Tab-separated table of C-alpha atoms in Angstrom:
chain	number	residue	atom	x	y	z
A	1	UNK	CA	4.091	-7.167	-21.588
A	2	UNK	CA	2.370	-3.768	-21.642
A	3	UNK	CA	-1.411	-3.400	-21.569
A	4	UNK	CA	-2.970	-0.077	-22.527
A	5	UNK	CA	-5.519	0.996	-19.883
A	6	UNK	CA	-6.091	4.588	-21.043
A	7	UNK	CA	-4.744	6.962	-23.645
A	8	UNK	CA	-0.990	7.064	-23.169
A	9	UNK	CA	-1.066	4.858	-20.050
A	10	UNK	CA	0.236	1.281	-20.008
A	11	UNK	CA	0.408	-1.301	-17.224
A	12	UNK	CA	2.595	-4.352	-16.828
A	13	UNK	CA	1.476	-6.954	-14.294
A	14	UNK	CA	4.308	-8.956	-12.743
A	15	UNK	CA	4.134	-12.672	-12.051
A	16	UNK	CA	5.013	-11.809	-8.425
A	17	UNK	CA	1.884	-10.965	-6.396
A	18	UNK	CA	0.371	-9.209	-9.411
A	19	UNK	CA	2.665	-6.196	-8.978
A	20	UNK	CA	1.796	-3.414	-11.410
A	21	UNK	CA	4.323	-1.195	-13.165
A	22	UNK	CA	2.830	1.820	-14.938
A	23	UNK	CA	4.191	3.860	-17.859
A	24	UNK	CA	2.680	7.252	-18.704
A	25	UNK	CA	3.448	8.833	-22.071
A	26	UNK	CA	4.826	12.361	-22.104
A	27	UNK	CA	6.204	14.576	-24.852
A	28	UNK	CA	9.718	13.129	-24.885
A	29	UNK	CA	9.220	9.751	-23.221
A	30	UNK	CA	7.506	8.019	-20.321
A	31	UNK	CA	7.142	8.429	-16.605
A	32	UNK	CA	7.701	4.955	-15.101
A	33	UNK	CA	6.039	4.234	-11.773
A	34	UNK	CA	6.942	1.316	-9.473
A	35	UNK	CA	8.766	-0.821	-12.079
A	36	UNK	CA	9.384	-4.433	-11.202
A	37	UNK	CA	9.832	-7.060	-10.217
A	38	UNK	CA	12.264	-9.609	-11.687
A	39	UNK	CA	15.275	-8.817	-13.818
A	40	UNK	CA	13.794	-10.547	-16.852
A	41	UNK	CA	10.568	-8.542	-16.523
A	42	UNK	CA	12.449	-5.269	-16.237
A	43	UNK	CA	14.549	-6.225	-19.258
A	44	UNK	CA	11.401	-6.989	-21.270
A	45	UNK	CA	9.848	-3.745	-20.074
A	46	UNK	CA	12.858	-1.853	-21.406
A	47	UNK	CA	12.485	-3.698	-24.743
A	48	UNK	CA	8.788	-2.875	-24.986
A	49	UNK	CA	9.371	0.809	-24.292
A	50	UNK	CA	12.152	0.902	-26.870
A	51	UNK	CA	9.856	-0.667	-29.475
A	52	UNK	CA	7.268	1.984	-28.663
A	53	UNK	CA	9.936	4.646	-29.133
A	54	UNK	CA	9.455	5.753	-25.530
A	55	UNK	CA	12.599	6.324	-23.452
A	56	UNK	CA	12.171	6.663	-19.700
A	57	UNK	CA	12.413	10.353	-18.775
A	58	UNK	CA	11.378	10.085	-15.105
A	59	UNK	CA	10.556	7.490	-12.467
A	60	UNK	CA	8.473	7.507	-9.301
A	61	UNK	CA	8.177	5.192	-6.309
A	62	UNK	CA	4.822	5.327	-4.545
A	63	UNK	CA	6.252	4.228	-1.205
A	64	UNK	CA	9.429	2.936	0.463
A	65	UNK	CA	8.937	-0.843	0.254
A	66	UNK	CA	11.559	-2.796	-1.672
A	67	UNK	CA	9.248	-4.005	-4.464
A	68	UNK	CA	8.407	-0.387	-5.335
A	69	UNK	CA	12.026	0.831	-5.325
A	70	UNK	CA	13.488	-1.308	-8.102
A	71	UNK	CA	15.202	-0.260	-11.320
A	72	UNK	CA	17.227	-1.698	-14.201
A	73	UNK	CA	20.251	-0.233	-15.977
A	74	UNK	CA	18.488	-0.582	-19.337
A	75	UNK	CA	15.808	1.827	-18.163
A	76	UNK	CA	18.436	4.570	-18.192
A	77	UNK	CA	19.491	7.239	-15.740
A	78	UNK	CA	16.354	9.355	-15.594
A	79	UNK	CA	15.609	11.084	-12.263
A	80	UNK	CA	13.638	8.855	-9.916
A	81	UNK	CA	11.341	10.563	-7.435
A	82	UNK	CA	9.331	9.880	-4.315
A	83	UNK	CA	7.767	12.071	-1.667
A	84	UNK	CA	10.120	13.721	0.794
A	85	UNK	CA	9.021	11.367	3.580
A	86	UNK	CA	9.344	8.326	1.318
A	87	UNK	CA	12.902	9.264	0.345
A	88	UNK	CA	13.849	9.979	3.959
A	89	UNK	CA	12.541	6.551	4.975
A	90	UNK	CA	14.592	4.921	2.227
A	91	UNK	CA	17.703	6.732	3.462
A	92	UNK	CA	17.033	5.456	6.979
A	93	UNK	CA	16.328	1.862	5.943
A	94	UNK	CA	18.819	1.203	3.150
A	95	UNK	CA	22.078	2.925	4.105
A	96	UNK	CA	23.974	-0.049	5.443
A	97	UNK	CA	25.619	-2.764	3.378
A	98	UNK	CA	23.425	-5.463	4.895
A	99	UNK	CA	20.092	-4.017	3.749
A	100	UNK	CA	20.159	-5.582	0.297
A	101	UNK	CA	21.402	-8.856	1.777
A	102	UNK	CA	18.424	-8.892	4.148
A	103	UNK	CA	16.012	-8.356	1.251
A	104	UNK	CA	17.720	-11.112	-0.763
A	105	UNK	CA	17.467	-13.440	2.232
A	106	UNK	CA	13.780	-12.611	2.610
A	107	UNK	CA	13.238	-13.482	-1.059
A	108	UNK	CA	14.760	-16.927	-0.568
A	109	UNK	CA	11.329	-17.973	0.719
A	110	UNK	CA	9.660	-16.940	-2.567
A	111	UNK	CA	9.511	-18.190	-6.130
A	112	UNK	CA	11.613	-15.224	-7.323
A	113	UNK	CA	14.681	-15.956	-5.182
A	114	UNK	CA	17.819	-14.726	-6.941
A	115	UNK	CA	15.839	-13.090	-9.743
A	116	UNK	CA	15.399	-9.558	-8.388
A	117	UNK	CA	18.018	-6.926	-9.337
A	118	UNK	CA	18.933	-4.945	-6.236
A	119	UNK	CA	21.930	-2.923	-7.487
A	120	UNK	CA	19.856	0.209	-8.199
A	121	UNK	CA	17.399	-0.281	-5.336
A	122	UNK	CA	16.058	2.856	-3.721
A	123	UNK	CA	18.046	5.492	-5.603
A	124	UNK	CA	15.255	8.047	-5.457
A	125	UNK	CA	15.201	11.799	-4.908
A	126	UNK	CA	12.688	13.214	-2.479
A	127	UNK	CA	10.515	15.962	-3.896
A	128	UNK	CA	10.142	19.046	-1.695
A	129	UNK	CA	7.488	18.618	0.979
A	130	UNK	CA	3.978	19.508	-0.176
A	131	UNK	CA	4.896	19.113	-3.873
A	132	UNK	CA	1.547	18.775	-5.637
A	133	UNK	CA	2.637	17.334	-9.010
A	134	UNK	CA	5.463	15.276	-10.445
A	135	UNK	CA	7.922	17.546	-12.284
A	136	UNK	CA	8.060	16.218	-15.823
A	137	UNK	CA	7.101	17.102	-19.404
A	138	UNK	CA	3.854	15.179	-19.716
A	139	UNK	CA	0.250	15.005	-18.495
A	140	UNK	CA	-0.235	16.485	-15.055
A	141	UNK	CA	0.245	13.822	-12.390
A	142	UNK	CA	-1.135	14.890	-9.034
A	143	UNK	CA	0.511	13.557	-5.881
A	144	UNK	CA	-1.925	12.525	-3.143
A	145	UNK	CA	0.294	11.888	-0.128
A	146	UNK	CA	-1.019	10.214	3.016
A	147	UNK	CA	0.101	8.111	5.985
A	148	UNK	CA	-1.619	4.798	5.218
A	149	UNK	CA	0.417	1.620	4.644
A	150	UNK	CA	3.880	3.235	4.674
A	151	UNK	CA	5.596	6.556	5.430
A	152	UNK	CA	5.300	9.014	2.574
A	153	UNK	CA	2.924	6.812	0.604
A	154	UNK	CA	1.488	8.562	-2.451
A	155	UNK	CA	-1.343	7.792	-4.796
A	156	UNK	CA	-1.049	9.437	-8.207
A	157	UNK	CA	-3.910	10.931	-10.199
A	158	UNK	CA	-3.408	11.386	-13.949
A	159	UNK	CA	-6.193	13.889	-14.265
A	160	UNK	CA	-6.250	14.231	-18.067
A	161	UNK	CA	-6.554	10.467	-18.431
A	162	UNK	CA	-8.898	9.729	-15.520
A	163	UNK	CA	-6.435	7.216	-14.045
A	164	UNK	CA	-5.775	6.721	-10.332
A	165	UNK	CA	-2.613	4.849	-9.370
A	166	UNK	CA	-3.409	3.771	-5.826
A	167	UNK	CA	-0.088	2.337	-4.676
A	168	UNK	CA	-0.667	-0.458	-2.180
A	169	UNK	CA	-4.357	0.338	-1.676
A	170	UNK	CA	-7.670	-0.470	-3.409
A	171	UNK	CA	-6.615	-4.000	-4.368
A	172	UNK	CA	-9.041	-6.746	-5.288
A	173	UNK	CA	-6.735	-9.397	-3.789
A	174	UNK	CA	-4.896	-7.701	-0.894
A	175	UNK	CA	-6.561	-6.382	2.239
A	176	UNK	CA	-5.542	-2.970	3.602
A	177	UNK	CA	-2.137	-3.409	5.207
A	178	UNK	CA	-1.718	-0.889	8.000
A	179	UNK	CA	1.543	0.692	9.085
A	180	UNK	CA	0.911	-0.649	12.577
A	181	UNK	CA	4.414	0.120	13.860
A	182	UNK	CA	5.050	3.402	12.098
A	183	UNK	CA	2.237	5.768	13.080
A	184	UNK	CA	0.442	6.821	16.234
A	185	UNK	CA	-2.991	5.863	14.907
A	186	UNK	CA	-2.751	3.495	11.911
A	187	UNK	CA	-6.514	2.957	11.777
A	188	UNK	CA	-7.370	6.654	11.513
A	189	UNK	CA	-4.462	7.275	9.124
A	190	UNK	CA	-5.848	4.622	6.799
A	191	UNK	CA	-9.393	5.981	6.995
A	192	UNK	CA	-8.092	9.487	6.283
A	193	UNK	CA	-6.249	8.204	3.199
A	194	UNK	CA	-9.412	6.542	1.933
A	195	UNK	CA	-11.244	9.848	2.317
A	196	UNK	CA	-8.587	11.530	0.180
A	197	UNK	CA	-9.009	8.922	-2.549
A	198	UNK	CA	-12.778	9.176	-2.298
A	199	UNK	CA	-12.463	12.894	-2.889
A	200	UNK	CA	-11.083	12.306	-6.397
A	201	UNK	CA	-12.984	9.109	-7.244
A	202	UNK	CA	-15.670	10.898	-9.217
A	203	UNK	CA	-13.219	11.778	-11.965
A	204	UNK	CA	-11.580	8.353	-12.164
A	205	UNK	CA	-12.234	5.942	-15.027
A	206	UNK	CA	-9.415	3.487	-14.262
A	207	UNK	CA	-7.880	2.481	-10.927
A	208	UNK	CA	-4.537	0.662	-10.834
A	209	UNK	CA	-3.560	-0.894	-7.480
A	210	UNK	CA	0.034	-1.693	-6.646
A	211	UNK	CA	-0.968	-5.365	-6.594
A	212	UNK	CA	-4.025	-6.896	-8.207
A	213	UNK	CA	-6.344	-6.305	-11.125
A	214	UNK	CA	-6.935	-2.994	-12.862
A	215	UNK	CA	-10.458	-1.722	-12.155
A	216	UNK	CA	-12.869	0.385	-14.195
A	217	UNK	CA	-14.825	3.441	-13.122
A	218	UNK	CA	-17.578	1.375	-11.536
A	219	UNK	CA	-15.070	-0.317	-9.226
A	220	UNK	CA	-13.319	2.694	-7.728
A	221	UNK	CA	-15.910	3.526	-5.077
A	222	UNK	CA	-16.624	-0.155	-4.477
A	223	UNK	CA	-12.960	-0.766	-3.658
A	224	UNK	CA	-12.838	2.255	-1.375
A	225	UNK	CA	-15.948	0.998	0.425
A	226	UNK	CA	-14.498	-2.504	0.765
A	227	UNK	CA	-11.215	-1.241	2.195
A	228	UNK	CA	-13.070	1.069	4.587
A	229	UNK	CA	-15.311	-1.765	5.788
A	230	UNK	CA	-12.259	-3.911	6.541
A	231	UNK	CA	-10.495	-1.144	8.487
A	232	UNK	CA	-13.638	-0.263	10.440
A	233	UNK	CA	-14.076	-3.926	11.356
A	234	UNK	CA	-10.543	-3.939	12.765
A	235	UNK	CA	-11.239	-0.751	14.698
A	236	UNK	CA	-14.517	-2.040	16.133
A	237	UNK	CA	-13.251	-5.513	16.977
A	238	UNK	CA	-15.481	-7.269	14.448
A	239	UNK	CA	-14.644	-10.150	12.135
A	240	UNK	CA	-14.326	-8.607	8.654
A	241	UNK	CA	-16.738	-9.985	6.077
A	242	UNK	CA	-14.130	-9.609	3.364
A	243	UNK	CA	-13.847	-11.905	0.325
A	244	UNK	CA	-10.075	-11.418	0.220
A	245	UNK	CA	-9.592	-13.507	3.369
A	246	UNK	CA	-10.839	-16.919	4.403
A	247	UNK	CA	-12.344	-19.562	2.095
A	248	UNK	CA	-13.399	-16.979	-0.496
A	249	UNK	CA	-9.835	-15.752	-1.103
A	250	UNK	CA	-8.537	-15.993	-4.645
A	251	UNK	CA	-6.692	-19.295	-5.256
A	252	UNK	CA	-3.025	-18.787	-4.521
A	253	UNK	CA	-3.761	-15.859	-2.214
A	254	UNK	CA	-4.728	-17.829	0.877
A	255	UNK	CA	-1.701	-16.305	2.654
A	256	UNK	CA	-3.569	-12.981	2.862
A	257	UNK	CA	-5.470	-14.515	5.788
A	258	UNK	CA	-2.116	-14.818	7.580
A	259	UNK	CA	-1.495	-11.120	6.907
A	260	UNK	CA	-4.875	-10.394	8.485
A	261	UNK	CA	-4.066	-12.442	11.584
A	262	UNK	CA	-0.715	-10.693	11.902
A	263	UNK	CA	-2.429	-7.313	11.809
A	264	UNK	CA	-4.845	-8.372	14.523
A	265	UNK	CA	-1.933	-9.388	16.742
A	266	UNK	CA	0.021	-6.169	16.167
A	267	UNK	CA	-3.031	-4.012	16.832
A	268	UNK	CA	-3.778	-6.007	19.987
A	269	UNK	CA	-0.189	-5.456	21.097
A	270	UNK	CA	-0.575	-1.725	20.565
A	271	UNK	CA	-3.764	-1.719	22.656
A	272	UNK	CA	-2.040	-3.590	25.475
A	273	UNK	CA	0.826	-1.067	25.462
A	274	UNK	CA	-1.633	1.841	25.490
A	275	UNK	CA	-3.415	0.373	28.520
A	276	UNK	CA	-0.244	-0.357	30.441
A	277	UNK	CA	0.395	1.925	33.473
A	278	UNK	CA	3.094	4.508	32.912
């Protein structure tokens, strides 16, 4: 299940929307980032790590969406982290008994209905605000927090390995998905996040999106440019010339065009509210 993408860095790509789980080797075990998605995949992931002699010593969730908050008992009881804002959002969204039932109901419309373990969903500890690196005994992992896509979203830069874990950004199959209901200016927040990623791109040899294909050093800036062009088209009211939507979309990913249309509608709704007399 695990594919080595750099020294001491492995990726597992899920069957569900090409979700990527990442394991980073440390001195005593691995840091496991965004593990998922189905129970059988998580079980196999635990087997693979055991065969490598790599227990899980820490976990990290890049942002507070359900598919990035999963865990499995066989992965152990290592501390699981997120940014302070990410953890606070999880506490706000998942405290009631119905939250997991709502996620399970949502998954009934997918091919993984009934196959996602939700018992350990979202049990993360928020790192103190402004924490620059994940606290663990392994290669330095820099936290690049921003406001694009979700509250407390973080990209992770494994500087010694030249690997950028982009969370739900820089995908070759998914367009930028704005947090249209959660921030005052989702367009500018997304552009600001892209500038942060661009600031470290020169030292990146491998980029791993939350969903989609792993990219090499020549693709990092190209993906940043593509995401920026899409967001600027939304801001300027243009039709994005983006291969991830429309007839050029990857087979099986035609639904991304629906995501695009939904974003247009939400942004239009925001504009109407902003223009309304107060």
